[in-house]
Amino acid sequence: MQGNIFAGLEQVLGTEERFDELLHTGSLRVERIVSTGQASPPGFWYDQAQAEWVVLLSGAAELHFADEPEPRHLRPGDWVNIAAHRRHRVHWTDPDQPTVWLAIHYQPGA
């Protein structure tokens, strides 16, 4: 399997946030997420059973954790490891350019 992480971005502009699964094997899942100004709905928090390591490849975003007072501003190259069940939300993504994330979902200790 082969591809380009930035392929097809022009097709995503002006649409809903896009999730593309790139690899899924056992307890590991890799996906590309493309945001174009989307954010989590007010009051919504992710609470995932798996841990998630995410890196911002392009664009800009703010990620807010329930146990932190302010959102974290992310720029290209910034990465975050999110423990399983650590409540978080996407506070903001850049509406003027695609924000491309690479997310690796994994089972801790597996």
N, CA, C and O atoms as a GROMACS GRO file, in nm:
protein
  440
    1MET      N    1   0.085  -0.117   0.000
    1MET     CA    2   0.000   0.000   0.000
    1MET      C    3   0.090   0.124   0.000
    1MET      O    4   0.194   0.126   0.065
    2GLN      N    5   0.048   0.226  -0.073
    2GLN     CA    6   0.125   0.350  -0.085
    2GLN      C    7   0.031   0.464  -0.114
    2GLN      O    8  -0.076   0.443  -0.171
    3GLY      N    9   0.069   0.585  -0.076
    3GLY     CA   10  -0.013   0.703  -0.104
    3GLY      C   11   0.062   0.829  -0.068
    3GLY      O   12   0.180   0.825  -0.035
    4ASN      N   13  -0.009   0.941  -0.076
    4ASN     CA   14   0.047   1.070  -0.040
    4ASN      C   15  -0.047   1.135   0.060
    4ASN      O   16  -0.167   1.150   0.034
    5ILE      N   17   0.006   1.173   0.175
    5ILE     CA   18  -0.076   1.226   0.285
    5ILE      C   19  -0.149   1.354   0.246
    5ILE      O   20  -0.252   1.387   0.305
    6PHE      N   21  -0.096   1.428   0.147
    6PHE     CA   22  -0.157   1.554   0.107
    6PHE      C   23  -0.244   1.543  -0.019
    6PHE      O   24  -0.297   1.643  -0.067
    7ALA      N   25  -0.258   1.422  -0.074
    7ALA     CA   26  -0.338   1.404  -0.195
    7ALA      C   27  -0.485   1.433  -0.169
    7ALA      O   28  -0.539   1.394  -0.065
    8GLY      N   29  -0.549   1.500  -0.263
    8GLY     CA   30  -0.693   1.522  -0.258
    8GLY      C   31  -0.740   1.633  -0.166
    8GLY      O   32  -0.860   1.644  -0.141
    9LEU      N   33  -0.649   1.716  -0.114
    9LEU     CA   34  -0.692   1.821  -0.021
    9LEU      C   35  -0.787   1.921  -0.086
    9LEU      O   36  -0.876   1.974  -0.020
   10GLU      N   37  -0.769   1.948  -0.215
   10GLU     CA   38  -0.855   2.045  -0.283
   10GLU      C   39  -1.000   1.997  -0.287
   10GLU      O   40  -1.091   2.079  -0.300
   11GLN      N   41  -1.023   1.868  -0.276
   11GLN     CA   42  -1.159   1.814  -0.277
   11GLN      C   43  -1.227   1.827  -0.141
   11GLN      O   44  -1.349   1.813  -0.132
   12VAL      N   45  -1.151   1.854  -0.037
   12VAL     CA   46  -1.205   1.861   0.098
   12VAL      C   47  -1.251   2.002   0.133
   12VAL      O   48  -1.341   2.019   0.215
   13LEU      N   49  -1.191   2.104   0.072
   13LEU     CA   50  -1.224   2.243   0.106
   13LEU      C   51  -1.372   2.269   0.093
   13LEU      O   52  -1.435   2.234  -0.007
   14GLY      N   53  -1.428   2.331   0.196
   14GLY     CA   54  -1.569   2.368   0.195
   14GLY      C   55  -1.664   2.254   0.227
   14GLY      O   56  -1.786   2.268   0.213
   15THR      N   57  -1.609   2.141   0.268
   15THR     CA   58  -1.695   2.028   0.303
   15THR      C   59  -1.681   1.997   0.451
   15THR      O   60  -1.618   2.072   0.526
   16GLU      N   61  -1.739   1.888   0.492
   16GLU     CA   62  -1.727   1.843   0.631
   16GLU      C   63  -1.584   1.796   0.658
   16GLU      O   64  -1.507   1.768   0.565
   17GLU      N   65  -1.550   1.787   0.784
   17GLU     CA   66  -1.421   1.732   0.823
   17GLU      C   67  -1.411   1.591   0.765
   17GLU      O   68  -1.510   1.518   0.759
   18ARG      N   69  -1.291   1.554   0.722
   18ARG     CA   70  -1.273   1.425   0.654
   18ARG      C   71  -1.180   1.335   0.734
   18ARG      O   72  -1.075   1.379   0.782
   19PHE      N   73  -1.217   1.208   0.746
   19PHE     CA   74  -1.138   1.106   0.816
   19PHE      C   75  -1.108   0.995   0.716
   19PHE      O   76  -1.200   0.933   0.662
   20ASP      N   77  -0.979   0.970   0.691
   20ASP     CA   78  -0.938   0.864   0.599
   20ASP      C   79  -0.852   0.764   0.675
   20ASP      O   80  -0.744   0.798   0.724
   21GLU      N   81  -0.899   0.641   0.685
   21GLU     CA   82  -0.820   0.536   0.750
   21GLU      C   83  -0.710   0.492   0.654
   21GLU      O   84  -0.738   0.451   0.542
   22LEU      N   85  -0.586   0.501   0.700
   22LEU     CA   86  -0.471   0.466   0.617
   22LEU      C   87  -0.420   0.325   0.647
   22LEU      O   88  -0.367   0.258   0.559
   23LEU      N   89  -0.437   0.282   0.772
   23LEU     CA   90  -0.389   0.151   0.813
   23LEU      C   91  -0.467   0.107   0.936
   23LEU      O   92  -0.492   0.186   1.026
   24HIS      N   93  -0.504  -0.020   0.938
   24HIS     CA   94  -0.571  -0.074   1.057
   24HIS      C   95  -0.524  -0.218   1.072
   24HIS      O   96  -0.548  -0.302   0.986
   25THR      N   97  -0.457  -0.244   1.182
   25THR     CA   98  -0.407  -0.377   1.209
   25THR      C   99  -0.409  -0.403   1.358
   25THR      O  100  -0.345  -0.331   1.435
   26GLY      N  101  -0.481  -0.504   1.400
   26GLY     CA  102  -0.488  -0.537   1.542
   26GLY      C  103  -0.536  -0.419   1.624
   26GLY      O  104  -0.646  -0.368   1.602
   27SER      N  105  -0.454  -0.376   1.719
   27SER     CA  106  -0.493  -0.266   1.808
   27SER      C  107  -0.436  -0.132   1.763
   27SER      O  108  -0.431  -0.038   1.842
   28LEU      N  109  -0.393  -0.122   1.638
   28LEU     CA  110  -0.335   0.002   1.584
   28LEU      C  111  -0.417   0.050   1.465
   28LEU      O  112  -0.447  -0.027   1.374
   29ARG      N  113  -0.452   0.179   1.468
   29ARG     CA  114  -0.524   0.240   1.355
   29ARG      C  115  -0.460   0.374   1.324
   29ARG      O  116  -0.441   0.457   1.414
   30VAL      N  117  -0.427   0.397   1.198
   30VAL     CA  118  -0.367   0.522   1.153
   30VAL      C  119  -0.467   0.591   1.060
   30VAL      O  120  -0.519   0.529   0.968
   31GLU      N  121  -0.493   0.720   1.085
   31GLU     CA  122  -0.585   0.793   0.999
   31GLU      C  123  -0.535   0.933   0.971
   31GLU      O  124  -0.463   0.994   1.050
   32ARG      N  125  -0.576   0.980   0.854
   32ARG     CA  126  -0.554   1.120   0.818
   32ARG      C  127  -0.685   1.192   0.844
   32ARG      O  128  -0.792   1.145   0.804
   33ILE      N  129  -0.676   1.305   0.912
   33ILE     CA  130  -0.793   1.389   0.937
   33ILE      C  131  -0.767   1.522   0.870
   33ILE      O  132  -0.660   1.581   0.888
   34VAL      N  133  -0.863   1.570   0.793
   34VAL     CA  134  -0.851   1.701   0.729
   34VAL      C  135  -0.964   1.789   0.780
   34VAL      O  136  -1.082   1.758   0.760
   35SER      N  137  -0.928   1.897   0.846
   35SER     CA  138  -1.025   1.993   0.900
   35SER      C  139  -1.016   2.122   0.818
   35SER      O  140  -0.908   2.163   0.777
   36THR      N  141  -1.130   2.184   0.796
   36THR     CA  142  -1.135   2.310   0.721
   36THR      C  143  -1.220   2.410   0.797
   36THR      O  144  -1.318   2.464   0.744
   37GLY      N  145  -1.181   2.433   0.922
   37GLY     CA  146  -1.254   2.528   1.005
   37GLY      C  147  -1.347   2.464   1.105
   37GLY      O  148  -1.413   2.534   1.182
   38GLN      N  149  -1.355   2.331   1.108
   38GLN     CA  150  -1.446   2.264   1.201
   38GLN      C  151  -1.389   2.265   1.343
   38GLN      O  152  -1.269   2.280   1.364
   39ALA      N  153  -1.477   2.248   1.438
   39ALA     CA  154  -1.443   2.235   1.579
   39ALA      C  155  -1.546   2.141   1.642
   39ALA      O  156  -1.651   2.115   1.584
   40SER      N  157  -1.514   2.090   1.759
   40SER     CA  158  -1.610   2.005   1.831
   40SER      C  159  -1.731   2.090   1.869
   40SER      O  160  -1.717   2.209   1.897
   41PRO      N  161  -1.849   2.030   1.871
   41PRO     CA  162  -1.968   2.106   1.912
   41PRO      C  163  -1.952   2.157   2.055
   41PRO      O  164  -1.884   2.094   2.136
   42PRO      N  165  -2.015   2.271   2.088
   42PRO     CA  166  -2.007   2.324   2.224
   42PRO      C  167  -2.050   2.219   2.327
   42PRO      O  168  -2.154   2.154   2.311
   43GLY      N  169  -1.970   2.203   2.430
   43GLY     CA  170  -2.001   2.109   2.537
   43GLY      C  171  -1.963   1.965   2.509
   43GLY      O  172  -1.974   1.881   2.598
   44PHE      N  173  -1.918   1.934   2.387
   44PHE     CA  174  -1.880   1.797   2.351
   44PHE      C  175  -1.734   1.772   2.385
   44PHE      O  176  -1.648   1.855   2.358
   45TRP      N  177  -1.706   1.656   2.446
   45TRP     CA  178  -1.570   1.614   2.478
   45TRP      C  179  -1.549   1.472   2.429
   45TRP      O  180  -1.631   1.384   2.455
   46TYR      N  181  -1.439   1.449   2.357
   46TYR     CA  182  -1.401   1.311   2.324
   46TYR      C  183  -1.357   1.241   2.452
   46TYR      O  184  -1.292   1.302   2.537
   47ASP      N  185  -1.394   1.115   2.465
   47ASP     CA  186  -1.352   1.030   2.577
   47ASP      C  187  -1.330   0.892   2.517
   47ASP      O  188  -1.419   0.806   2.523
   48GLN      N  189  -1.214   0.871   2.460
   48GLN     CA  190  -1.185   0.753   2.379
   48GLN      C  191  -1.126   0.640   2.462
   48GLN      O  192  -1.049   0.663   2.555
   49ALA      N  193  -1.164   0.517   2.428
   49ALA     CA  194  -1.113   0.399   2.497
   49ALA      C  195  -0.967   0.372   2.461
   49ALA      O  196  -0.895   0.312   2.541
   50GLN      N  197  -0.924   0.414   2.343
   50GLN     CA  198  -0.785   0.396   2.301
   50GLN      C  199  -0.708   0.525   2.321
   50GLN      O  200  -0.766   0.634   2.325
   51ALA      N  201  -0.576   0.512   2.334
   51ALA     CA  202  -0.489   0.629   2.336
   51ALA      C  203  -0.473   0.678   2.192
   51ALA      O  204  -0.498   0.604   2.097
   52GLU      N  205  -0.431   0.804   2.177
   52GLU     CA  206  -0.414   0.862   2.044
   52GLU      C  207  -0.292   0.951   2.043
   52GLU      O  208  -0.277   1.041   2.125
   53TRP      N  209  -0.203   0.922   1.948
   53TRP     CA  210  -0.088   1.010   1.923
   53TRP      C  211  -0.122   1.085   1.795
   53TRP      O  212  -0.152   1.023   1.693
   54VAL      N  213  -0.117   1.218   1.799
   54VAL     CA  214  -0.157   1.298   1.684
   54VAL      C  215  -0.050   1.403   1.656
   54VAL      O  216   0.004   1.465   1.748
   55VAL      N  217  -0.021   1.423   1.527
   55VAL     CA  218   0.072   1.527   1.485
   55VAL      C  219   0.002   1.615   1.382
   55VAL      O  220  -0.069   1.566   1.295
   56LEU      N  221   0.023   1.745   1.393
   56LEU     CA  222  -0.034   1.840   1.298
   56LEU      C  223   0.067   1.856   1.184
   56LEU      O  224   0.180   1.898   1.207
   57LEU      N  225   0.025   1.824   1.061
   57LEU     CA  226   0.114   1.830   0.946
   57LEU      C  227   0.106   1.962   0.871
   57LEU      O  228   0.205   2.009   0.815
   58SER      N  229  -0.013   2.023   0.870
   58SER     CA  230  -0.029   2.153   0.804
   58SER      C  231  -0.149   2.223   0.866
   58SER      O  232  -0.233   2.160   0.930
   59GLY      N  233  -0.156   2.355   0.845
   59GLY     CA  234  -0.265   2.433   0.901
   59GLY      C  235  -0.238   2.473   1.045
   59GLY      O  236  -0.122   2.487   1.086
   60ALA      N  237  -0.343   2.491   1.121
   60ALA     CA  238  -0.331   2.530   1.262
   60ALA      C  239  -0.457   2.484   1.334
   60ALA      O  240  -0.564   2.471   1.274
   61ALA      N  241  -0.442   2.459   1.464
   61ALA     CA  242  -0.557   2.410   1.542
   61ALA      C  243  -0.536   2.444   1.689
   61ALA      O  244  -0.426   2.475   1.733
   62GLU      N  245  -0.645   2.436   1.763
   62GLU     CA  246  -0.639   2.446   1.908
   62GLU      C  247  -0.708   2.323   1.964
   62GLU      O  248  -0.822   2.293   1.929
   63LEU      N  249  -0.638   2.254   2.052
   63LEU     CA  250  -0.687   2.134   2.117
   63LEU      C  251  -0.703   2.164   2.265
   63LEU      O  252  -0.609   2.212   2.329
   64HIS      N  253  -0.821   2.138   2.319
   64HIS     CA  254  -0.849   2.171   2.459
   64HIS      C  255  -0.871   2.043   2.538
   64HIS      O  256  -0.949   1.957   2.498
   65PHE      N  257  -0.802   2.032   2.651
   65PHE     CA  258  -0.820   1.920   2.742
   65PHE      C  259  -0.904   1.965   2.859
   65PHE      O  260  -0.889   2.077   2.908
   66ALA      N  261  -0.993   1.878   2.905
   66ALA     CA  262  -1.085   1.914   3.013
   66ALA      C  263  -1.012   1.949   3.141
   66ALA      O  264  -1.064   2.026   3.222
   67ASP      N  265  -0.893   1.894   3.161
   67ASP     CA  266  -0.818   1.919   3.284
   67ASP      C  267  -0.718   2.035   3.271
   67ASP      O  268  -0.634   2.054   3.359
   68GLU      N  269  -0.727   2.112   3.163
   68GLU     CA  270  -0.640   2.229   3.143
   68GLU      C  271  -0.727   2.352   3.122
   68GLU      O  272  -0.831   2.343   3.057
   69PRO      N  273  -0.686   2.467   3.176
   69PRO     CA  274  -0.772   2.586   3.168
   69PRO      C  275  -0.782   2.647   3.027
   69PRO      O  276  -0.885   2.707   2.994
   70GLU      N  277  -0.679   2.633   2.946
   70GLU     CA  278  -0.677   2.696   2.814
   70GLU      C  279  -0.646   2.594   2.705
   70GLU      O  280  -0.577   2.496   2.731
   71PRO      N  281  -0.696   2.617   2.584
   71PRO     CA  282  -0.661   2.528   2.472
   71PRO      C  283  -0.512   2.540   2.437
   71PRO      O  284  -0.449   2.643   2.460
   72ARG      N  285  -0.458   2.434   2.382
   72ARG     CA  286  -0.321   2.433   2.330
   72ARG      C  287  -0.325   2.471   2.183
   72ARG      O  288  -0.401   2.414   2.106
   73HIS      N  289  -0.242   2.567   2.144
   73HIS     CA  290  -0.234   2.605   2.003
   73HIS      C  291  -0.132   2.515   1.935
   73HIS      O  292  -0.018   2.504   1.982
   74LEU      N  293  -0.171   2.452   1.826
   74LEU     CA  294  -0.083   2.361   1.752
   74LEU      C  295  -0.050   2.417   1.616
   74LEU      O  296  -0.136   2.471   1.546
   75ARG      N  297   0.076   2.404   1.579
   75ARG     CA  298   0.126   2.444   1.448
   75ARG      C  299   0.188   2.322   1.381
   75ARG      O  300   0.208   2.220   1.448
   76PRO      N  301   0.218   2.328   1.251
   76PRO     CA  302   0.278   2.213   1.184
   76PRO      C  303   0.401   2.162   1.259
   76PRO      O  304   0.490   2.238   1.298
   77GLY      N  305   0.404   2.032   1.278
   77GLY     CA  306   0.513   1.966   1.350
   77GLY      C  307   0.482   1.939   1.496
   77GLY      O  308   0.548   1.855   1.557
   78ASP      N  309   0.384   2.007   1.553
   78ASP     CA  310   0.348   1.984   1.693
   78ASP      C  311   0.273   1.852   1.705
   78ASP      O  312   0.186   1.821   1.623
   79TRP      N  313   0.306   1.775   1.807
   79TRP     CA  314   0.238   1.649   1.832
   79TRP      C  315   0.197   1.639   1.978
   79TRP      O  316   0.255   1.704   2.065
   80VAL      N  317   0.096   1.555   2.002
   80VAL     CA  318   0.042   1.536   2.136
   80VAL      C  319   0.008   1.388   2.151
   80VAL      O  320  -0.047   1.326   2.060
   81ASN      N  321   0.042   1.331   2.266
   81ASN     CA  322  -0.001   1.196   2.299
   81ASN      C  323  -0.117   1.209   2.398
   81ASN      O  324  -0.102   1.266   2.505
   82ILE      N  325  -0.231   1.155   2.360
   82ILE     CA  326  -0.353   1.168   2.440
   82ILE      C  327  -0.383   1.033   2.504
   82ILE      O  328  -0.410   0.936   2.434
   83ALA      N  329  -0.378   1.027   2.635
   83ALA     CA  330  -0.405   0.902   2.707
   83ALA      C  331  -0.550   0.860   2.685
   83ALA      O  332  -0.637   0.943   2.662
   84ALA      N  333  -0.574   0.730   2.693
   84ALA     CA  334  -0.711   0.679   2.685
   84ALA      C  335  -0.796   0.745   2.793
   84ALA      O  336  -0.752   0.762   2.907
   85HIS      N  337  -0.915   0.782   2.758
   85HIS     CA  338  -1.015   0.846   2.846
   85HIS      C  339  -0.975   0.985   2.895
   85HIS      O  340  -1.037   1.037   2.988
   86ARG      N  341  -0.873   1.046   2.836
   86ARG     CA  342  -0.844   1.186   2.871
   86ARG      C  343  -0.936   1.273   2.786
   86ARG      O  344  -0.924   1.277   2.663
   87ARG      N  345  -1.027   1.340   2.851
   87ARG     CA  346  -1.129   1.417   2.780
   87ARG      C  347  -1.065   1.536   2.709
   87ARG      O  348  -0.988   1.612   2.768
   88HIS      N  349  -1.100   1.550   2.580
   88HIS     CA  350  -1.044   1.658   2.499
   88HIS      C  351  -1.143   1.694   2.388
   88HIS      O  352  -1.236   1.619   2.359
   89ARG      N  353  -1.119   1.809   2.329
   89ARG     CA  354  -1.203   1.854   2.219
   89ARG      C  355  -1.120   1.940   2.124
   89ARG      O  356  -1.019   1.998   2.164
   90VAL      N  357  -1.164   1.949   2.000
   90VAL     CA  358  -1.102   2.040   1.904
   90VAL      C  359  -1.170   2.174   1.922
   90VAL      O  360  -1.288   2.190   1.891
   91HIS      N  361  -1.096   2.270   1.973
   91HIS     CA  362  -1.151   2.402   2.003
   91HIS      C  363  -1.164   2.487   1.876
   91HIS      O  364  -1.258   2.566   1.862
   92TRP      N  365  -1.067   2.470   1.782
   92TRP     CA  366  -1.064   2.555   1.662
   92TRP      C  367  -0.972   2.492   1.559
   92TRP      O  368  -0.871   2.433   1.595
   93THR      N  369  -1.006   2.505   1.431
   93THR     CA  370  -0.913   2.475   1.322
   93THR      C  371  -0.918   2.590   1.223
   93THR      O  372  -1.020   2.658   1.210
   94ASP      N  373  -0.810   2.611   1.153
   94ASP     CA  374  -0.795   2.723   1.060
   94ASP      C  375  -0.897   2.712   0.947
   94ASP      O  376  -0.898   2.613   0.875
   95PRO      N  377  -0.984   2.813   0.931
   95PRO     CA  378  -1.083   2.808   0.823
   95PRO      C  379  -1.027   2.848   0.687
   95PRO      O  380  -1.094   2.830   0.585
   96ASP      N  381  -0.905   2.903   0.684
   96ASP     CA  382  -0.850   2.956   0.560
   96ASP      C  383  -0.757   2.860   0.487
   96ASP      O  384  -0.714   2.888   0.375
   97GLN      N  385  -0.726   2.747   0.549
   97GLN     CA  386  -0.639   2.648   0.485
   97GLN      C  387  -0.667   2.512   0.548
   97GLN      O  388  -0.712   2.504   0.662
   98PRO      N  389  -0.642   2.404   0.474
   98PRO     CA  390  -0.665   2.272   0.533
   98PRO      C  391  -0.571   2.248   0.652
   98PRO      O  392  -0.452   2.277   0.646
   99THR      N  393  -0.627   2.194   0.757
   99THR     CA  394  -0.549   2.149   0.871
   99THR      C  395  -0.543   1.997   0.860
   99THR      O  396  -0.645   1.929   0.868
  100VAL      N  397  -0.423   1.945   0.839
  100VAL     CA  398  -0.404   1.802   0.818
  100VAL      C  399  -0.339   1.742   0.943
  100VAL      O  400  -0.232   1.784   0.986
  101TRP      N  401  -0.408   1.644   0.998
  101TRP     CA  402  -0.362   1.571   1.116
  101TRP      C  403  -0.326   1.429   1.074
  101TRP      O  404  -0.389   1.372   0.985
  102LEU      N  405  -0.226   1.371   1.139
  102LEU     CA  406  -0.201   1.228   1.130
  102LEU      C  407  -0.224   1.173   1.270
  102LEU      O  408  -0.155   1.211   1.365
  103ALA      N  409  -0.321   1.084   1.283
  103ALA     CA  410  -0.359   1.030   1.414
  103ALA      C  411  -0.330   0.881   1.418
  103ALA      O  412  -0.366   0.806   1.327
  104ILE      N  413  -0.264   0.840   1.526
  104ILE     CA  414  -0.238   0.698   1.549
  104ILE      C  415  -0.312   0.659   1.675
  104ILE      O  416  -0.279   0.707   1.784
  105HIS      N  417  -0.411   0.572   1.661
  105HIS     CA  418  -0.489   0.523   1.773
  105HIS      C  419  -0.431   0.388   1.814
  105HIS      O  420  -0.408   0.302   1.729
  106TYR      N  421  -0.408   0.370   1.944
  106TYR     CA  422  -0.345   0.245   1.988
  106TYR      C  423  -0.395   0.207   2.127
  106TYR      O  424  -0.444   0.290   2.203
  107GLN      N  425  -0.381   0.081   2.157
  107GLN     CA  426  -0.418   0.030   2.288
  107GLN      C  427  -0.295   0.038   2.378
  107GLN      O  428  -0.195  -0.029   2.349
  108PRO      N  429  -0.298   0.116   2.486
  108PRO     CA  430  -0.181   0.126   2.573
  108PRO      C  431  -0.140  -0.012   2.627
  108PRO      O  432  -0.225  -0.090   2.670
  109GLY      N  433  -0.011  -0.038   2.624
  109GLY     CA  434   0.041  -0.162   2.677
  109GLY      C  435   0.028  -0.280   2.582
  109GLY      O  436   0.069  -0.392   2.617
  110ALA      N  437  -0.028  -0.258   2.463
  110ALA     CA  438  -0.046  -0.370   2.368
  110ALA      C  439   0.080  -0.390   2.285
  110ALA      O  440   0.084  -0.479   2.201
   0.00000   0.00000   0.00000
